[in-house]
PDB file of C-alpha atoms in Angstrom:
ATOM      1  CA  MET W   3     -58.857 -18.111   5.694  1.00 57.00           C
ATOM      2  CA  PHE W   4     -56.245 -19.225   3.207  1.00 70.00           C
ATOM      3  CA  THR W   5     -53.598 -16.813   1.810  1.00 78.00           C
ATOM      4  CA  SER W   6     -51.351 -17.454  -1.177  1.00 86.00           C
ATOM      5  CA  PRO W   7     -47.578 -17.918  -0.718  1.00 87.00           C
ATOM      6  CA  GLN W   8     -46.960 -15.023  -3.122  1.00 91.00           C
ATOM      7  CA  GLU W   9     -49.085 -12.705  -0.968  1.00 91.00           C
ATOM      8  CA  CYS W  10     -47.246 -13.845   2.186  1.00 91.00           C
ATOM      9  CA  ARG W  11     -43.860 -13.136   0.499  1.00 93.00           C
ATOM     10  CA  THR W  12     -45.003  -9.652  -0.442  1.00 92.00           C
ATOM     11  CA  ILE W  13     -46.333  -8.939   3.057  1.00 92.00           C
ATOM     12  CA  ARG W  14     -43.206 -10.334   4.790  1.00 92.00           C
ATOM     13  CA  GLU W  15     -41.081  -7.849   2.846  1.00 92.00           C
ATOM     14  CA  LEU W  16     -43.248  -5.086   4.345  1.00 93.00           C
ATOM     15  CA  LEU W  17     -43.440  -6.435   7.924  1.00 92.00           C
ATOM     16  CA  ALA W  18     -40.292  -4.705   9.224  1.00 90.00           C
ATOM     17  CA  GLY W  19     -41.515  -1.352   7.933  1.00 92.00           C
ATOM     18  CA  TYR W  20     -44.932  -1.995   9.471  1.00 92.00           C
ATOM     19  CA  ALA W  21     -43.330  -2.835  12.836  1.00 90.00           C
ATOM     20  CA  LEU W  22     -41.383   0.445  12.686  1.00 88.00           C
ATOM     21  CA  ASN W  23     -44.459   2.440  11.547  1.00 89.00           C
ATOM     22  CA  SER W  24     -42.629   3.590   8.436  1.00 90.00           C
ATOM     23  CA  LEU W  25     -44.995   2.346   5.718  1.00 92.00           C
ATOM     24  CA  ALA W  26     -47.248   4.466   3.570  1.00 94.00           C
ATOM     25  CA  PRO W  27     -50.898   4.384   4.768  1.00 94.00           C
ATOM     26  CA  GLU W  28     -52.123   2.175   1.886  1.00 94.00           C
ATOM     27  CA  GLU W  29     -49.290  -0.375   2.461  1.00 94.00           C
ATOM     28  CA  ALA W  30     -49.959  -0.345   6.219  1.00 94.00           C
ATOM     29  CA  ALA W  31     -53.663  -1.067   5.587  1.00 95.00           C
ATOM     30  CA  GLN W  32     -52.747  -3.947   3.263  1.00 94.00           C
ATOM     31  CA  VAL W  33     -50.389  -5.493   5.881  1.00 93.00           C
ATOM     32  CA  CYS W  34     -52.967  -5.046   8.674  1.00 93.00           C
ATOM     33  CA  ALA W  35     -55.655  -6.804   6.632  1.00 93.00           C
ATOM     34  CA  HIS W  36     -53.295  -9.686   5.841  1.00 93.00           C
ATOM     35  CA  LEU W  37     -52.215 -10.128   9.475  1.00 93.00           C
ATOM     36  CA  THR W  38     -55.837 -10.729  10.515  1.00 93.00           C
ATOM     37  CA  THR W  39     -56.032 -13.718   8.174  1.00 92.00           C
ATOM     38  CA  CYS W  40     -52.493 -15.250   8.278  1.00 92.00           C
ATOM     39  CA  PRO W  41     -51.169 -16.664  11.581  1.00 92.00           C
ATOM     40  CA  ALA W  42     -47.616 -17.285  10.201  1.00 92.00           C
ATOM     41  CA  CYS W  43     -47.160 -13.653   9.154  1.00 93.00           C
ATOM     42  CA  ARG W  44     -48.738 -12.508  12.450  1.00 93.00           C
ATOM     43  CA  ASP W  45     -46.146 -14.532  14.439  1.00 93.00           C
ATOM     44  CA  GLU W  46     -43.302 -12.990  12.432  1.00 92.00           C
ATOM     45  CA  TYR W  47     -44.798  -9.532  12.960  1.00 92.00           C
ATOM     46  CA  ASP W  48     -44.978 -10.128  16.741  1.00 92.00           C
ATOM     47  CA  CYS W  49     -41.241 -10.933  16.793  1.00 90.00           C
ATOM     48  CA  LEU W  50     -40.376  -7.856  14.727  1.00 89.00           C
ATOM     49  CA  ALA W  51     -42.624  -5.655  16.878  1.00 89.00           C
ATOM     50  CA  ALA W  52     -40.828  -6.858  20.021  1.00 88.00           C
ATOM     51  CA  VAL W  53     -37.476  -5.953  18.471  1.00 84.00           C
ATOM     52  CA  SER W  54     -38.692  -2.548  17.327  1.00 83.00           C
ATOM     53  CA  ALA W  55     -40.017  -1.875  20.852  1.00 83.00           C
ATOM     54  CA  HIS W  56     -36.488  -2.356  22.214  1.00 80.00           C
ATOM     55  CA  LEU W  57     -34.760  -0.163  19.625  1.00 80.00           C
ATOM     56  CA  PRO W  58     -35.053   3.062  21.683  1.00 81.00           C
ATOM     57  CA  LEU W  59     -33.349   1.278  24.583  1.00 82.00           C
ATOM     58  CA  LEU W  60     -30.614   0.101  22.243  1.00 78.00           C
ATOM     59  CA  ARG W  61     -30.137   3.642  20.906  1.00 79.00           C
ATOM     60  CA  GLU W  62     -29.711   4.967  24.448  1.00 82.00           C
ATOM     61  CA  ALA W  63     -27.251   2.214  25.346  1.00 81.00           C
ATOM     62  CA  LEU W  64     -25.194   2.803  22.205  1.00 80.00           C
ATOM     63  CA  ALA W  65     -25.165   6.566  22.711  1.00 82.00           C
ATOM     64  CA  HIS W  66     -24.043   6.099  26.317  1.00 79.00           C
ATOM     65  CA  ASP W  67     -21.353   3.618  25.241  1.00 76.00           C
ATOM     66  CA  ILE W  68     -20.058   5.966  22.550  1.00 75.00           C
ATOM     67  CA  LYS W  69     -19.835   8.848  25.042  1.00 72.00           C
ATOM     68  CA  ARG W  70     -18.027   6.611  27.516  1.00 73.00           C
ATOM     69  CA  ARG W  71     -15.528   5.498  24.865  1.00 70.00           C
ATOM     70  CA  GLN W  72     -14.932   9.050  23.718  1.00 67.00           C
ATOM     71  CA  GLN W  73     -14.263  10.149  27.280  1.00 64.00           C
ATOM     72  CA  ARG W  74     -11.875   7.269  27.791  1.00 61.00           C
ATOM     73  CA  TYR W  75      -9.866   7.983  24.645  1.00 60.00           C
ATOM     74  CA  VAL W  76      -9.786  11.765  24.714  1.00 57.00           C
ATOM     75  CA  PRO W  77      -6.100  12.636  24.524  1.00 62.00           C
ATOM     76  CA  ALA W  78      -4.567  14.957  27.048  1.00 62.00           C
ATOM     77  CA  PRO W  79      -4.013  18.497  25.842  1.00 62.00           C
ATOM     78  CA  ALA W  80      -0.937  18.464  23.666  1.00 63.00           C
ATOM     79  CA  GLU W  81       2.023  20.594  24.507  1.00 64.00           C
ATOM     80  CA  SER W  82       2.925  23.264  22.053  1.00 62.00           C
ATOM     81  CA  CYS W  83       4.748  22.036  18.970  1.00 66.00           C
ATOM     82  CA  HIS W  84       7.009  25.054  19.124  1.00 68.00           C
ATOM     83  CA  PRO W  85       9.472  25.190  22.012  1.00 65.00           C
ATOM     84  CA  SER W  86       9.261  28.145  24.354  1.00 69.00           C
ATOM     85  CA  ARG W  87      11.974  30.795  24.466  1.00 71.00           C
ATOM     86  CA  GLN W  88      13.207  29.387  27.746  1.00 70.00           C
ATOM     87  CA  GLN W  89      13.609  25.926  26.203  1.00 69.00           C
ATOM     88  CA  LEU W  90      15.451  27.426  23.242  1.00 64.00           C
ATOM     89  CA  ARG W  91      17.842  29.299  25.551  1.00 65.00           C
ATOM     90  CA  ARG W  92      18.625  26.058  27.347  1.00 65.00           C
ATOM     91  CA  ARG W  93      19.396  24.303  24.065  1.00 62.00           C
ATOM     92  CA  ARG W  94      21.605  26.984  22.492  1.00 62.00           C
ATOM     93  CA  PRO W  95      24.805  26.243  24.457  1.00 64.00           C
ATOM     94  CA  THR W  96      24.379  22.541  23.818  1.00 62.00           C
ATOM     95  CA  ARG W  97      23.946  23.076  20.116  1.00 63.00           C
ATOM     96  CA  ALA W  98      26.911  25.421  19.992  1.00 61.00           C
ATOM     97  CA  ILE W  99      29.131  22.940  21.819  1.00 63.00           C
ATOM     98  CA  LEU W 100      28.052  20.061  19.604  1.00 62.00           C
ATOM     99  CA  GLY W 101      28.439  22.090  16.418  1.00 59.00           C
ATOM    100  CA  THR W 102      31.915  23.483  17.178  1.00 62.00           C
ATOM    101  CA  PRO W 103      33.939  20.253  16.802  1.00 62.00           C
ATOM    102  CA  LEU W 104      32.242  19.567  13.503  1.00 57.00           C
ATOM    103  CA  THR W 105      33.109  23.023  12.201  1.00 65.00           C
ATOM    104  CA  VAL W 106      36.738  22.763  13.356  1.00 64.00           C
ATOM    105  CA  THR W 107      37.013  19.300  11.827  1.00 69.00           C
ATOM    106  CA  GLN W 108      35.672  20.537   8.518  1.00 70.00           C
ATOM    107  CA  LEU W 109      38.089  23.466   8.523  1.00 68.00           C
ATOM    108  CA  LEU W 110      41.076  21.232   9.253  1.00 72.00           C
ATOM    109  CA  SER W 111      40.137  18.701   6.605  1.00 74.00           C
ATOM    110  CA  ARG W 112      39.795  21.448   3.997  1.00 71.00           C
ATOM    111  CA  MET W 113      43.156  22.917   4.939  1.00 71.00           C
ATOM    112  CA  ARG W 114      44.770  19.505   4.751  1.00 72.00           C
ATOM    113  CA  ALA W 115      43.178  18.785   1.379  1.00 68.00           C
ATOM    114  CA  SER W 116      44.095  22.133  -0.128  1.00 65.00           C
ATOM    115  CA  GLY W 117      47.505  22.552   1.544  1.00 61.00           C
ATOM    116  CA  GLU W 118      49.373  25.820   2.050  1.00 57.00           C
ATOM    117  CA  PRO W 119      49.176  28.518  -0.646  1.00 53.00           C
ATOM    118  CA  GLY W 120      52.693  27.715  -1.913  1.00 51.00           C
ATOM    119  CA  GLU W 121      51.895  24.035  -2.099  1.00 56.00           C
ATOM    120  CA  ARG W 122      48.745  24.780  -4.056  1.00 54.00           C
ATOM    121  CA  ALA W 123      50.702  26.715  -6.707  1.00 52.00           C
ATOM    122  CA  ALA W 124      53.223  23.898  -7.052  1.00 54.00           C
ATOM    123  CA  ARG W 125      50.466  21.332  -7.269  1.00 57.00           C
ATOM    124  CA  ASN W 126      48.629  23.247 -10.008  1.00 58.00           C
ATOM    125  CA  ALA W 127      51.787  23.649 -12.150  1.00 56.00           C
ATOM    126  CA  PRO W 128      52.326  20.981 -14.806  1.00 58.00           C
ATOM    127  CA  ALA W 129      54.729  18.305 -13.673  1.00 56.00           C
ATOM    128  CA  PRO W 130      57.881  17.552 -15.671  1.00 56.00           C
ATOM    129  CA  ARG W 131      57.528  14.511 -17.876  1.00 56.00           C
ATOM    130  CA  ALA W 132      59.985  12.230 -19.461  1.00 54.00           C
ATOM    131  CA  THR W 133      60.337  12.647 -23.201  1.00 52.00           C
ATOM    132  CA  ALA W 134      60.820   9.934 -25.732  1.00 54.00           C
ATOM    133  CA  ASP W 135      64.605  10.402 -25.651  1.00 54.00           C
ATOM    134  CA  GLY W 136      64.672  10.039 -21.841  1.00 54.00           C
ATOM    135  CA  ALA W 137      65.239  13.688 -20.958  1.00 53.00           C
ATOM    136  CA  GLU W 138      62.973  15.330 -18.444  1.00 54.00           C
ATOM    137  CA  GLY W 139      60.978  18.312 -19.498  1.00 53.00           C
ATOM    138  CA  ARG W 140      57.684  19.355 -20.829  1.00 56.00           C
ATOM    139  CA  ALA W 141      55.923  17.082 -23.209  1.00 53.00           C
ATOM    140  CA  THR W 142      56.286  18.273 -26.773  1.00 55.00           C
ATOM    141  CA  PRO W 143      53.730  17.750 -29.453  1.00 57.00           C
ATOM    142  CA  GLN W 144      56.117  15.346 -31.176  1.00 57.00           C
ATOM    143  CA  SER W 145      56.313  13.138 -28.091  1.00 55.00           C
ATOM    144  CA  LEU W 146      52.549  12.973 -27.868  1.00 57.00           C
ATOM    145  CA  ARG W 147      51.688  10.531 -30.584  1.00 60.00           C
ATOM    146  CA  PRO W 148      48.323   8.842 -30.628  1.00 61.00           C
ATOM    147  CA  VAL W 149      48.430   5.158 -29.943  1.00 61.00           C
ATOM    148  CA  VAL W 150      46.266   3.238 -32.352  1.00 63.00           C
ATOM    149  CA  THR W 151      45.163  -0.182 -31.263  1.00 65.00           C
ATOM    150  CA  PRO W 152      43.365  -2.498 -33.622  1.00 67.00           C
ATOM    151  CA  TRP W 153      39.748  -3.240 -32.856  1.00 68.00           C
ATOM    152  CA  PRO W 154      39.336  -6.868 -31.766  1.00 67.00           C
ATOM    153  CA  SER W 155      37.703  -8.902 -34.470  1.00 65.00           C
ATOM    154  CA  ALA W 156      34.519 -10.674 -33.678  1.00 60.00           C
ATOM    155  CA  GLY W 157      35.214 -14.141 -33.853  1.00 53.00           C
TER     156      GLY W 157
END
């Protein structure tokens, strides 16, 4: 019996579902009727049916492989993120020893930068300046004249 190419295309789209027994009853009946008359579609169905018969074996193999991989890559139990009291006690002297030179160094550098109390007072006092007539002393408002410089011309 002769079947049209359009009918074969329609049935071939349904063959995988038919091989997996997932078609609606009316579609399954349509595919079954076509397979009795079309040897090309029947050959394709036989191949798909063989594959679908092996799917349960494939599922088992994949499930076994996944379990094996998970067992292989399961990390060892992690140690606690927080150190124990005993570990902290061991570290305290080390931290104290390492921190002491830094603290002493900071103290010395601050003392050196600030100087002795008498030196600080002398440093904060205004320094004597030379006046316009050459005498030393404090700057007077008359000696502080603004210097006006001309703006350079563009050009």
